[in-house]
Amino acid sequence: MNLTLYLTENCNLRCSYCTREKHAHDMSRETVEKAVALAFSRGKNAGICFFGGEPLLKKDLIRYALELANEKSCQTGIPFRSKITTNGTLIDEEFASIAKRANMQIGFSFDGTMQDDCRRTKEGGATFDLMVEKARLLMEHGCDTVAMCVASPDACGKLFESVKLVHDLGFPQMIINPAYGDKVTWTDETFEVLRGQYDLIAGYMMELYQKGDKFKVAPLHNKISELIKGINPSKYCHLGIRQLAVAWDGNLYPCTSFLDKPEWCLGSVYEGIDEARRLEMTKRCFTPSPCKDCDLSERCTNSCGCANILNTGSPDMIAPVQCEYERMVISLADRIGDEMYAMGAQRFIDFMGI
Amino acid sequence: MKIDPEHNGKKPAYYIGLVALAAALVAGGIGIKNEIEEIKKQVEELMVHTAGIVSAEPAMEAAEAMEAVETTEENA
């Protein structure tokens, strides 16, 4: 099974839109051992995503978890995959080599030219130049890396140039997410700025496509490929069904967004999974009621409990900004999908990896 | 900004084109026979899984093959 390990609640950055509380709570080696054992205890695959806080503050625990998991994988024959979501500032040669050897997928949180608007150190220092250096290091090592960019209302006017920068740094793909939660406020005006930036990005995507460049930007490419192939269930956590989050103290939750909500606890790595509660969760429908008869419902993130809880406080209620955003990106994705398809079916099929 | 469910039911052209391509593959592969249910079943499977091996024809040409499938269904 897949587990997200919340290695520490500490972080060396203070991002303006971050909703996580920072504490000096770190996972113990014993909890890591129990978590690795749990990951291999059921299912045909084992996966661990290192998360936080900033997980690279606990490089020793990452090394330890990888050692244990590799041993388990050899003993059991169960394939193991690892991922990390990191702010990237602490990446060094050693980690890049470890990640490359482990075939670890790196989610590199980088806001491009918006970086210094939103992602500063806890002392208030800029991080843009450092991040460009770290991005180049990962590219040199050939690490499997995806740039993860958050567009906030205050800085989203630089989103298009950020996409171009990420492409020019050599990333094969990037993921854009709008900033959600109580630290940000989207207005009609700031949303229109975001819409204008997405129009520019769509034009840029077509320009790259015409040149044969395979750079992909989620959510635009995903909305096209998921309509054709169907949504890949492995990409979504399904709140406690496919994967679980492990808090620093070993307690289990459906997702990292629920770690400060004891009412969502699903057991612990020490006492095991509370199967009755988990079963209860699998039966619960998280699709918000206004979305149930929407034609775009299957293509939308409306049933993402994490986003919903950030926006509305409830896992099964969508916020107007999320609905507006999803409709915008689906419409734009279909527009560029049609343009790409018109340039030749086989080329389109190859590009989308159908 | 508002919650505004869509109800137009329209699929984008690339989706319709790919479905037509998959149908063309089925029609070309097993011949036009009165095996409509089998064709339907295979279209459903192939439109998702094997569109990638279709020798690419422009969507409009592929749509003709789709019509051939529909004609067969009508004849049956």
Short mmCIF file of C-alpha atoms in Angstrom, two decimals:
data_model
loop_
_atom_site.label_atom_id
_atom_site.label_comp_id
_atom_site.label_asym_id
_atom_site.label_seq_id
_atom_site.Cartn_x
_atom_site.Cartn_y
_atom_site.Cartn_z
CA MET A 1 0.00 0.00 0.00
CA ASN A 2 1.00 3.64 -0.31
CA LEU A 3 1.84 5.83 2.65
CA THR A 4 2.69 9.50 2.87
CA LEU A 5 5.15 10.02 5.72
CA TYR A 6 4.89 13.37 7.44
CA LEU A 7 8.53 13.28 8.60
CA THR A 8 8.47 16.63 10.34
CA GLU A 9 6.15 19.52 11.05
CA ASN A 10 9.11 21.86 10.78
CA CYS A 11 9.97 23.87 7.68
CA ASN A 12 12.73 26.28 6.71
CA LEU A 13 10.38 28.38 4.56
CA ARG A 14 7.36 30.51 5.40
CA CYS A 15 5.28 30.49 2.23
CA SER A 16 2.59 33.13 2.21
CA TYR A 17 -0.22 30.74 1.26
CA CYS A 18 0.86 27.75 3.37
CA THR A 19 -1.79 26.55 5.81
CA ARG A 20 0.41 24.10 7.71
CA GLU A 21 1.28 24.88 11.29
CA LYS A 22 5.01 24.63 12.03
CA HIS A 23 6.10 22.71 15.12
CA ALA A 24 9.30 21.01 16.19
CA HIS A 25 7.71 17.57 15.89
CA ASP A 26 9.74 14.97 14.03
CA MET A 27 8.96 11.35 13.23
CA SER A 28 11.01 8.82 15.25
CA ARG A 29 13.03 5.99 13.69
CA GLU A 30 10.66 3.51 15.35
CA THR A 31 7.66 5.12 13.66
CA VAL A 32 9.49 4.96 10.32
CA GLU A 33 10.13 1.24 10.87
CA LYS A 34 6.46 0.59 11.67
CA ALA A 35 5.35 2.66 8.68
CA VAL A 36 7.61 0.77 6.25
CA ALA A 37 6.30 -2.53 7.64
CA LEU A 38 2.73 -1.33 7.11
CA ALA A 39 3.48 -0.27 3.52
CA PHE A 40 4.59 -3.83 2.73
CA SER A 41 1.86 -5.54 4.75
CA ARG A 42 -0.88 -5.41 2.10
CA GLY A 43 -1.30 -4.97 -1.61
CA LYS A 44 0.93 -5.90 -4.53
CA ASN A 45 3.01 -2.72 -4.39
CA ALA A 46 4.55 -0.61 -1.67
CA GLY A 47 5.00 3.12 -1.99
CA ILE A 48 6.24 5.84 0.31
CA CYS A 49 6.00 9.56 -0.26
CA PHE A 50 8.20 11.71 1.99
CA PHE A 51 6.34 14.81 3.03
CA GLY A 52 6.23 17.54 5.66
CA GLY A 53 6.94 20.33 6.70
CA GLU A 54 10.15 20.10 4.75
CA PRO A 55 11.13 16.41 4.57
CA LEU A 56 14.75 17.17 3.63
CA LEU A 57 15.23 18.53 7.16
CA LYS A 58 15.17 14.83 8.05
CA LYS A 59 17.49 13.36 5.42
CA ASP A 60 18.63 10.73 7.92
CA LEU A 61 15.07 9.38 8.16
CA ILE A 62 14.72 9.30 4.38
CA ARG A 63 17.92 7.30 4.04
CA TYR A 64 16.76 4.97 6.82
CA ALA A 65 13.31 4.43 5.29
CA LEU A 66 14.83 3.69 1.87
CA GLU A 67 17.24 1.15 3.38
CA LEU A 68 14.40 -0.62 5.21
CA ALA A 69 12.11 -0.55 2.19
CA ASN A 70 14.77 -1.93 -0.13
CA GLU A 71 15.45 -4.77 2.29
CA LYS A 72 11.73 -5.54 2.54
CA SER A 73 11.35 -5.38 -1.21
CA CYS A 74 14.17 -7.92 -1.68
CA GLN A 75 12.73 -10.22 1.00
CA THR A 76 9.12 -10.12 -0.23
CA GLY A 77 9.49 -9.47 -3.96
CA ILE A 78 7.01 -6.61 -3.61
CA PRO A 79 8.01 -3.70 -5.85
CA PHE A 80 8.72 -0.44 -4.03
CA ARG A 81 8.45 3.14 -5.28
CA SER A 82 9.31 6.36 -3.48
CA LYS A 83 8.37 9.98 -3.96
CA ILE A 84 9.14 13.22 -2.19
CA THR A 85 7.47 16.60 -2.10
CA THR A 86 10.10 19.17 -1.20
CA ASN A 87 10.63 22.91 -1.27
CA GLY A 88 13.96 22.05 -2.87
CA THR A 89 16.16 24.45 -0.92
CA LEU A 90 18.05 21.65 0.88
CA ILE A 91 18.74 19.47 -2.14
CA ASP A 92 22.43 18.67 -2.50
CA GLU A 93 24.66 16.39 -4.55
CA GLU A 94 24.24 13.52 -2.10
CA PHE A 95 20.44 13.67 -2.12
CA ALA A 96 20.31 14.00 -5.91
CA SER A 97 22.44 10.83 -6.19
CA ILE A 98 20.26 8.95 -3.68
CA ALA A 99 17.10 10.03 -5.48
CA LYS A 100 18.49 9.00 -8.84
CA ARG A 101 19.58 5.58 -7.54
CA ALA A 102 16.22 5.00 -5.85
CA ASN A 103 14.34 6.17 -8.95
CA MET A 104 12.56 8.53 -6.60
CA GLN A 105 9.99 10.86 -8.11
CA ILE A 106 10.67 14.40 -6.91
CA GLY A 107 7.89 16.94 -6.57
CA PHE A 108 9.93 20.16 -6.64
CA SER A 109 7.83 23.00 -5.23
CA PHE A 110 8.93 25.97 -7.28
CA ASP A 111 6.86 29.00 -8.19
CA GLY A 112 9.16 30.24 -10.95
CA THR A 113 9.41 34.01 -11.10
CA MET A 114 6.70 34.20 -8.42
CA GLN A 115 9.05 32.44 -5.97
CA ASP A 116 10.22 35.51 -4.04
CA ASP A 117 6.69 36.90 -3.84
CA CYS A 118 5.47 33.89 -1.92
CA ARG A 119 8.20 31.46 -0.90
CA ARG A 120 10.69 33.05 1.45
CA THR A 121 12.80 31.67 4.28
CA LYS A 122 11.55 31.99 7.83
CA GLU A 123 13.94 34.93 8.18
CA GLY A 124 12.32 36.54 5.13
CA GLY A 125 15.15 35.81 2.71
CA ALA A 126 14.71 35.34 -1.04
CA THR A 127 14.97 31.83 -2.48
CA PHE A 128 14.64 32.27 -6.25
CA ASP A 129 18.35 32.15 -7.15
CA LEU A 130 18.90 29.17 -4.86
CA MET A 131 16.00 27.29 -6.45
CA VAL A 132 17.30 27.86 -9.96
CA GLU A 133 20.62 26.40 -8.82
CA LYS A 134 18.87 23.37 -7.26
CA ALA A 135 16.73 22.85 -10.36
CA ARG A 136 19.87 22.72 -12.50
CA LEU A 137 21.43 20.22 -10.10
CA LEU A 138 18.44 17.88 -10.42
CA MET A 139 18.41 18.19 -14.19
CA GLU A 140 22.15 17.41 -14.34
CA HIS A 141 21.58 14.24 -12.33
CA GLY A 142 18.67 13.23 -14.54
CA CYS A 143 16.32 12.91 -11.57
CA ASP A 144 12.66 12.16 -12.24
CA THR A 145 11.39 15.61 -11.30
CA VAL A 146 8.17 17.51 -11.74
CA ALA A 147 7.97 21.23 -10.94
CA MET A 148 5.00 22.03 -8.73
CA CYS A 149 3.88 25.62 -8.93
CA VAL A 150 1.27 27.41 -6.85
CA ALA A 151 -0.45 30.41 -8.37
CA SER A 152 -1.56 32.86 -5.70
CA PRO A 153 -3.85 35.84 -6.26
CA ASP A 154 -1.09 38.36 -5.51
CA ALA A 155 1.52 36.92 -7.87
CA CYS A 156 -0.42 35.06 -10.58
CA GLY A 157 0.28 37.83 -13.10
CA LYS A 158 3.71 36.19 -13.45
CA LEU A 159 2.39 32.67 -14.03
CA PHE A 160 3.03 32.60 -17.78
CA GLU A 161 6.64 33.71 -17.47
CA SER A 162 7.06 31.15 -14.69
CA VAL A 163 5.88 28.37 -17.00
CA LYS A 164 8.40 29.48 -19.61
CA LEU A 165 11.18 29.55 -17.02
CA VAL A 166 10.36 26.03 -15.82
CA HIS A 167 10.44 24.80 -19.41
CA ASP A 168 13.73 26.56 -20.11
CA LEU A 169 15.30 24.99 -17.01
CA GLY A 170 14.68 21.60 -18.60
CA PHE A 171 11.77 20.21 -16.59
CA PRO A 172 9.73 17.76 -18.69
CA GLN A 173 6.52 18.68 -16.92
CA MET A 174 4.99 20.97 -14.36
CA ILE A 175 1.86 21.05 -12.28
CA ILE A 176 0.05 24.29 -11.57
CA ASN A 177 -2.30 24.54 -8.63
CA PRO A 178 -4.14 27.65 -7.53
CA ALA A 179 -3.49 28.66 -3.92
CA TYR A 180 -6.44 27.64 -1.80
CA GLY A 181 -7.20 27.98 1.89
CA ASP A 182 -7.73 30.72 4.42
CA LYS A 183 -4.42 32.48 3.72
CA VAL A 184 -5.53 33.66 0.27
CA THR A 185 -8.50 35.53 -1.14
CA TRP A 186 -9.44 35.25 -4.78
CA THR A 187 -11.52 38.09 -6.17
CA ASP A 188 -13.15 38.41 -9.59
CA GLU A 189 -10.30 40.76 -10.57
CA THR A 190 -7.45 38.47 -9.53
CA PHE A 191 -9.20 35.49 -11.10
CA GLU A 192 -9.40 37.37 -14.40
CA VAL A 193 -5.63 37.92 -14.19
CA LEU A 194 -5.22 34.16 -13.74
CA ARG A 195 -7.51 33.50 -16.70
CA GLY A 196 -5.44 35.85 -18.87
CA GLN A 197 -2.26 34.05 -17.87
CA TYR A 198 -3.78 30.67 -18.73
CA ASP A 199 -4.70 31.97 -22.18
CA LEU A 200 -1.05 32.86 -22.71
CA ILE A 201 0.06 29.46 -21.42
CA ALA A 202 -2.33 27.72 -23.83
CA GLY A 203 -0.84 29.67 -26.72
CA TYR A 204 2.63 28.71 -25.55
CA MET A 205 1.62 25.04 -25.33
CA MET A 206 0.51 25.15 -28.96
CA GLU A 207 3.74 26.84 -29.96
CA LEU A 208 5.76 24.07 -28.28
CA TYR A 209 3.52 21.36 -29.74
CA GLN A 210 4.10 22.69 -33.24
CA LYS A 211 7.85 22.46 -32.61
CA GLY A 212 7.56 18.86 -31.38
CA ASP A 213 8.43 19.80 -27.79
CA LYS A 214 6.97 17.28 -25.30
CA PHE A 215 6.78 19.65 -22.30
CA LYS A 216 3.52 19.11 -20.45
CA VAL A 217 1.60 21.36 -18.11
CA ALA A 218 -0.98 19.99 -15.73
CA PRO A 219 -3.86 20.55 -15.49
CA LEU A 220 -4.17 21.33 -19.22
CA HIS A 221 -2.65 18.11 -20.56
CA ASN A 222 -4.23 15.98 -17.86
CA LYS A 223 -7.71 17.21 -18.63
CA ILE A 224 -7.28 16.05 -22.22
CA SER A 225 -5.63 12.70 -21.52
CA GLU A 226 -8.03 11.84 -18.72
CA LEU A 227 -11.04 12.42 -20.95
CA ILE A 228 -9.59 9.99 -23.50
CA LYS A 229 -8.15 7.35 -21.21
CA GLY A 230 -10.30 7.80 -18.17
CA ILE A 231 -9.01 9.04 -14.86
CA ASN A 232 -6.18 6.88 -13.63
CA PRO A 233 -7.27 5.88 -10.12
CA SER A 234 -3.66 5.51 -9.04
CA LYS A 235 -3.22 9.27 -9.35
CA TYR A 236 -5.74 10.06 -6.68
CA CYS A 237 -5.66 9.12 -3.05
CA HIS A 238 -9.40 8.47 -2.72
CA LEU A 239 -9.27 9.57 0.89
CA GLY A 240 -7.89 6.66 2.78
CA ILE A 241 -8.77 3.99 0.25
CA ARG A 242 -5.62 3.81 -1.84
CA GLN A 243 -3.20 5.55 0.44
CA LEU A 244 -2.89 6.87 3.96
CA ALA A 245 -0.96 9.69 5.56
CA VAL A 246 1.23 8.91 8.56
CA ALA A 247 1.59 11.79 11.03
CA TRP A 248 4.88 12.38 12.86
CA ASP A 249 3.50 10.45 15.85
CA GLY A 250 2.43 7.45 13.77
CA ASN A 251 -1.29 8.19 13.61
CA LEU A 252 -2.97 7.45 10.29
CA TYR A 253 -5.19 9.87 8.35
CA PRO A 254 -6.87 9.80 4.94
CA CYS A 255 -4.64 12.61 3.66
CA THR A 256 -2.04 15.09 4.90
CA SER A 257 -4.70 17.80 4.84
CA PHE A 258 -6.42 16.05 7.76
CA LEU A 259 -3.46 15.71 10.12
CA ASP A 260 -4.69 18.33 12.57
CA LYS A 261 -8.18 16.82 12.66
CA PRO A 262 -8.34 13.97 15.20
CA GLU A 263 -11.91 13.13 14.17
CA TRP A 264 -10.46 11.82 10.87
CA CYS A 265 -7.85 9.54 12.51
CA LEU A 266 -7.89 6.02 11.01
CA GLY A 267 -5.64 4.25 13.51
CA SER A 268 -1.88 4.24 13.87
CA VAL A 269 1.17 2.40 12.58
CA TYR A 270 1.48 0.89 16.09
CA GLU A 271 -2.08 -0.37 16.52
CA GLY A 272 -2.98 -0.88 12.87
CA ILE A 273 -5.63 0.56 10.60
CA ASP A 274 -9.08 1.15 12.04
CA GLU A 275 -10.79 -0.86 9.31
CA ALA A 276 -14.31 -0.04 10.46
CA ARG A 277 -13.67 3.69 10.08
CA ARG A 278 -11.87 3.16 6.80
CA LEU A 279 -14.79 1.12 5.47
CA GLU A 280 -17.15 3.87 6.55
CA MET A 281 -15.05 6.30 4.53
CA THR A 282 -15.05 4.16 1.40
CA LYS A 283 -18.83 4.22 1.43
CA ARG A 284 -19.03 7.95 1.74
CA CYS A 285 -19.54 9.96 -1.43
CA PHE A 286 -17.40 13.07 -1.51
CA THR A 287 -18.91 14.55 -4.67
CA PRO A 288 -20.47 17.87 -3.66
CA SER A 289 -24.24 17.95 -4.21
CA PRO A 290 -24.15 20.86 -6.74
CA CYS A 291 -21.74 18.79 -8.88
CA LYS A 292 -23.71 15.58 -9.10
CA ASP A 293 -25.51 16.44 -12.35
CA CYS A 294 -22.72 18.55 -13.86
CA ASP A 295 -21.44 17.28 -17.23
CA LEU A 296 -17.88 18.06 -16.14
CA SER A 297 -18.13 16.29 -12.81
CA GLU A 298 -15.97 13.33 -13.87
CA ARG A 299 -13.25 15.63 -15.17
CA CYS A 300 -13.14 17.93 -12.20
CA THR A 301 -11.39 17.86 -8.83
CA ASN A 302 -14.70 18.45 -7.05
CA SER A 303 -14.41 15.22 -5.08
CA CYS A 304 -10.90 16.01 -3.81
CA GLY A 305 -11.60 16.13 -0.11
CA CYS A 306 -8.29 17.90 0.55
CA ALA A 307 -9.07 20.86 -1.68
CA ASN A 308 -12.64 21.03 -0.44
CA ILE A 309 -11.67 21.01 3.20
CA LEU A 310 -9.12 23.76 2.57
CA ASN A 311 -11.66 25.91 0.78
CA THR A 312 -14.90 25.27 2.59
CA GLY A 313 -14.03 23.36 5.77
CA SER A 314 -16.04 20.40 4.48
CA PRO A 315 -14.65 17.52 2.36
CA ASP A 316 -17.79 17.30 0.27
CA MET A 317 -18.48 20.95 -0.51
CA ILE A 318 -16.81 22.79 -3.37
CA ALA A 319 -15.92 26.50 -3.33
CA PRO A 320 -16.98 28.87 -6.13
CA VAL A 321 -13.32 29.63 -6.96
CA GLN A 322 -12.58 25.93 -7.49
CA CYS A 323 -15.63 25.47 -9.72
CA GLU A 324 -14.67 28.55 -11.74
CA TYR A 325 -11.08 27.33 -12.03
CA GLU A 326 -12.02 23.81 -13.11
CA ARG A 327 -14.45 25.07 -15.76
CA MET A 328 -11.79 27.44 -17.06
CA VAL A 329 -9.02 24.84 -17.39
CA ILE A 330 -11.30 22.15 -18.88
CA SER A 331 -12.57 24.59 -21.51
CA LEU A 332 -9.05 25.72 -22.33
CA ALA A 333 -7.71 22.15 -22.39
CA ASP A 334 -10.41 21.11 -24.86
CA ARG A 335 -9.63 24.11 -27.04
CA ILE A 336 -5.96 23.23 -27.35
CA GLY A 337 -6.84 19.52 -27.58
CA ASP A 338 -8.97 20.24 -30.65
CA GLU A 339 -6.21 22.37 -32.17
CA MET A 340 -3.62 19.64 -31.58
CA TYR A 341 -5.88 16.94 -32.98
CA ALA A 342 -6.54 19.00 -36.08
CA MET A 343 -2.80 18.89 -36.77
CA GLY A 344 -2.87 15.11 -37.10
CA ALA A 345 -4.37 12.23 -35.16
CA GLN A 346 -1.27 10.08 -34.84
CA ARG A 347 0.84 12.96 -33.60
CA PHE A 348 -1.82 13.78 -31.05
CA ILE A 349 -2.04 10.14 -29.93
CA ASP A 350 1.74 9.93 -29.53
CA PHE A 351 1.93 13.19 -27.62
CA MET A 352 -0.83 12.26 -25.21
CA GLY A 353 0.65 8.80 -24.65
CA ILE A 354 -2.63 7.08 -25.45
CA MET B 1 -17.06 33.55 -9.24
CA LYS B 2 -19.80 31.01 -8.77
CA ILE B 3 -20.68 27.34 -8.69
CA ASP B 4 -22.17 26.81 -12.13
CA PRO B 5 -22.68 23.19 -13.26
CA GLU B 6 -22.40 22.52 -17.01
CA HIS B 7 -25.26 20.87 -18.87
CA ASN B 8 -24.43 21.19 -22.56
CA GLY B 9 -23.30 17.55 -22.90
CA LYS B 10 -20.89 18.37 -25.73
CA LYS B 11 -17.70 16.37 -26.21
CA PRO B 12 -14.67 18.04 -27.78
CA ALA B 13 -13.77 17.24 -31.38
CA TYR B 14 -10.60 15.36 -30.47
CA TYR B 15 -12.60 12.94 -28.35
CA ILE B 16 -15.16 12.31 -31.09
CA GLY B 17 -12.36 11.86 -33.59
CA LEU B 18 -10.55 9.29 -31.47
CA VAL B 19 -13.73 7.30 -30.91
CA ALA B 20 -14.23 7.28 -34.67
CA LEU B 21 -10.67 6.08 -35.17
CA ALA B 22 -11.20 3.24 -32.75
CA ALA B 23 -14.40 2.29 -34.52
CA ALA B 24 -12.55 2.30 -37.84
CA LEU B 25 -10.02 -0.10 -36.42
CA VAL B 26 -12.74 -2.49 -35.33
CA ALA B 27 -14.63 -2.24 -38.60
CA GLY B 28 -11.45 -2.77 -40.63
CA GLY B 29 -10.18 -5.56 -38.45
CA ILE B 30 -13.12 -7.92 -38.37
CA GLY B 31 -15.01 -6.87 -41.46
CA ILE B 32 -18.52 -5.53 -41.63
CA LYS B 33 -20.63 -8.36 -40.30
CA ASN B 34 -23.85 -8.61 -38.43
CA GLU B 35 -22.02 -8.92 -35.17
CA ILE B 36 -23.16 -5.62 -33.80
CA GLU B 37 -22.95 -6.44 -30.14
CA GLU B 38 -19.45 -7.72 -30.57
CA ILE B 39 -18.47 -4.59 -32.48
CA LYS B 40 -19.96 -2.39 -29.80
CA LYS B 41 -18.10 -4.26 -27.11
CA GLN B 42 -14.83 -3.99 -28.95
CA VAL B 43 -15.34 -0.33 -29.71
CA GLU B 44 -15.80 0.32 -26.03
CA GLU B 45 -12.62 -1.53 -25.20
CA LEU B 46 -10.54 -0.28 -28.07
CA MET B 47 -11.49 3.36 -27.84
CA VAL B 48 -9.68 3.47 -24.55
CA HIS B 49 -6.92 0.93 -24.82
CA THR B 50 -5.73 0.58 -28.38
CA ALA B 51 -6.30 3.90 -30.09
CA GLY B 52 -2.54 4.28 -29.96
CA ILE B 53 -1.95 1.54 -32.50
CA VAL B 54 -4.40 2.88 -35.05
CA SER B 55 -2.65 3.76 -38.25
CA ALA B 56 -3.59 7.40 -38.16
CA GLU B 57 -6.16 8.60 -40.60
CA PRO B 58 -7.59 12.06 -40.44
CA ALA B 59 -10.62 12.11 -38.21
CA MET B 60 -13.03 12.92 -40.99
CA GLU B 61 -12.02 9.85 -42.98
CA ALA B 62 -12.24 7.68 -39.92
CA ALA B 63 -15.72 8.98 -39.25
CA GLU B 64 -16.79 7.36 -42.54
CA ALA B 65 -15.85 3.99 -41.12
CA MET B 66 -17.90 4.81 -38.07
CA GLU B 67 -20.85 5.43 -40.35
CA ALA B 68 -20.25 2.02 -41.91
CA VAL B 69 -20.61 0.46 -38.49
CA GLU B 70 -23.82 2.35 -37.92
CA THR B 71 -25.13 1.29 -41.35
CA THR B 72 -24.41 -2.32 -40.50
CA GLU B 73 -26.36 -1.89 -37.31
CA GLU B 74 -29.31 -0.45 -39.20
CA ASN B 75 -29.23 -3.32 -41.72
CA ALA B 76 -29.15 -5.82 -38.92
#
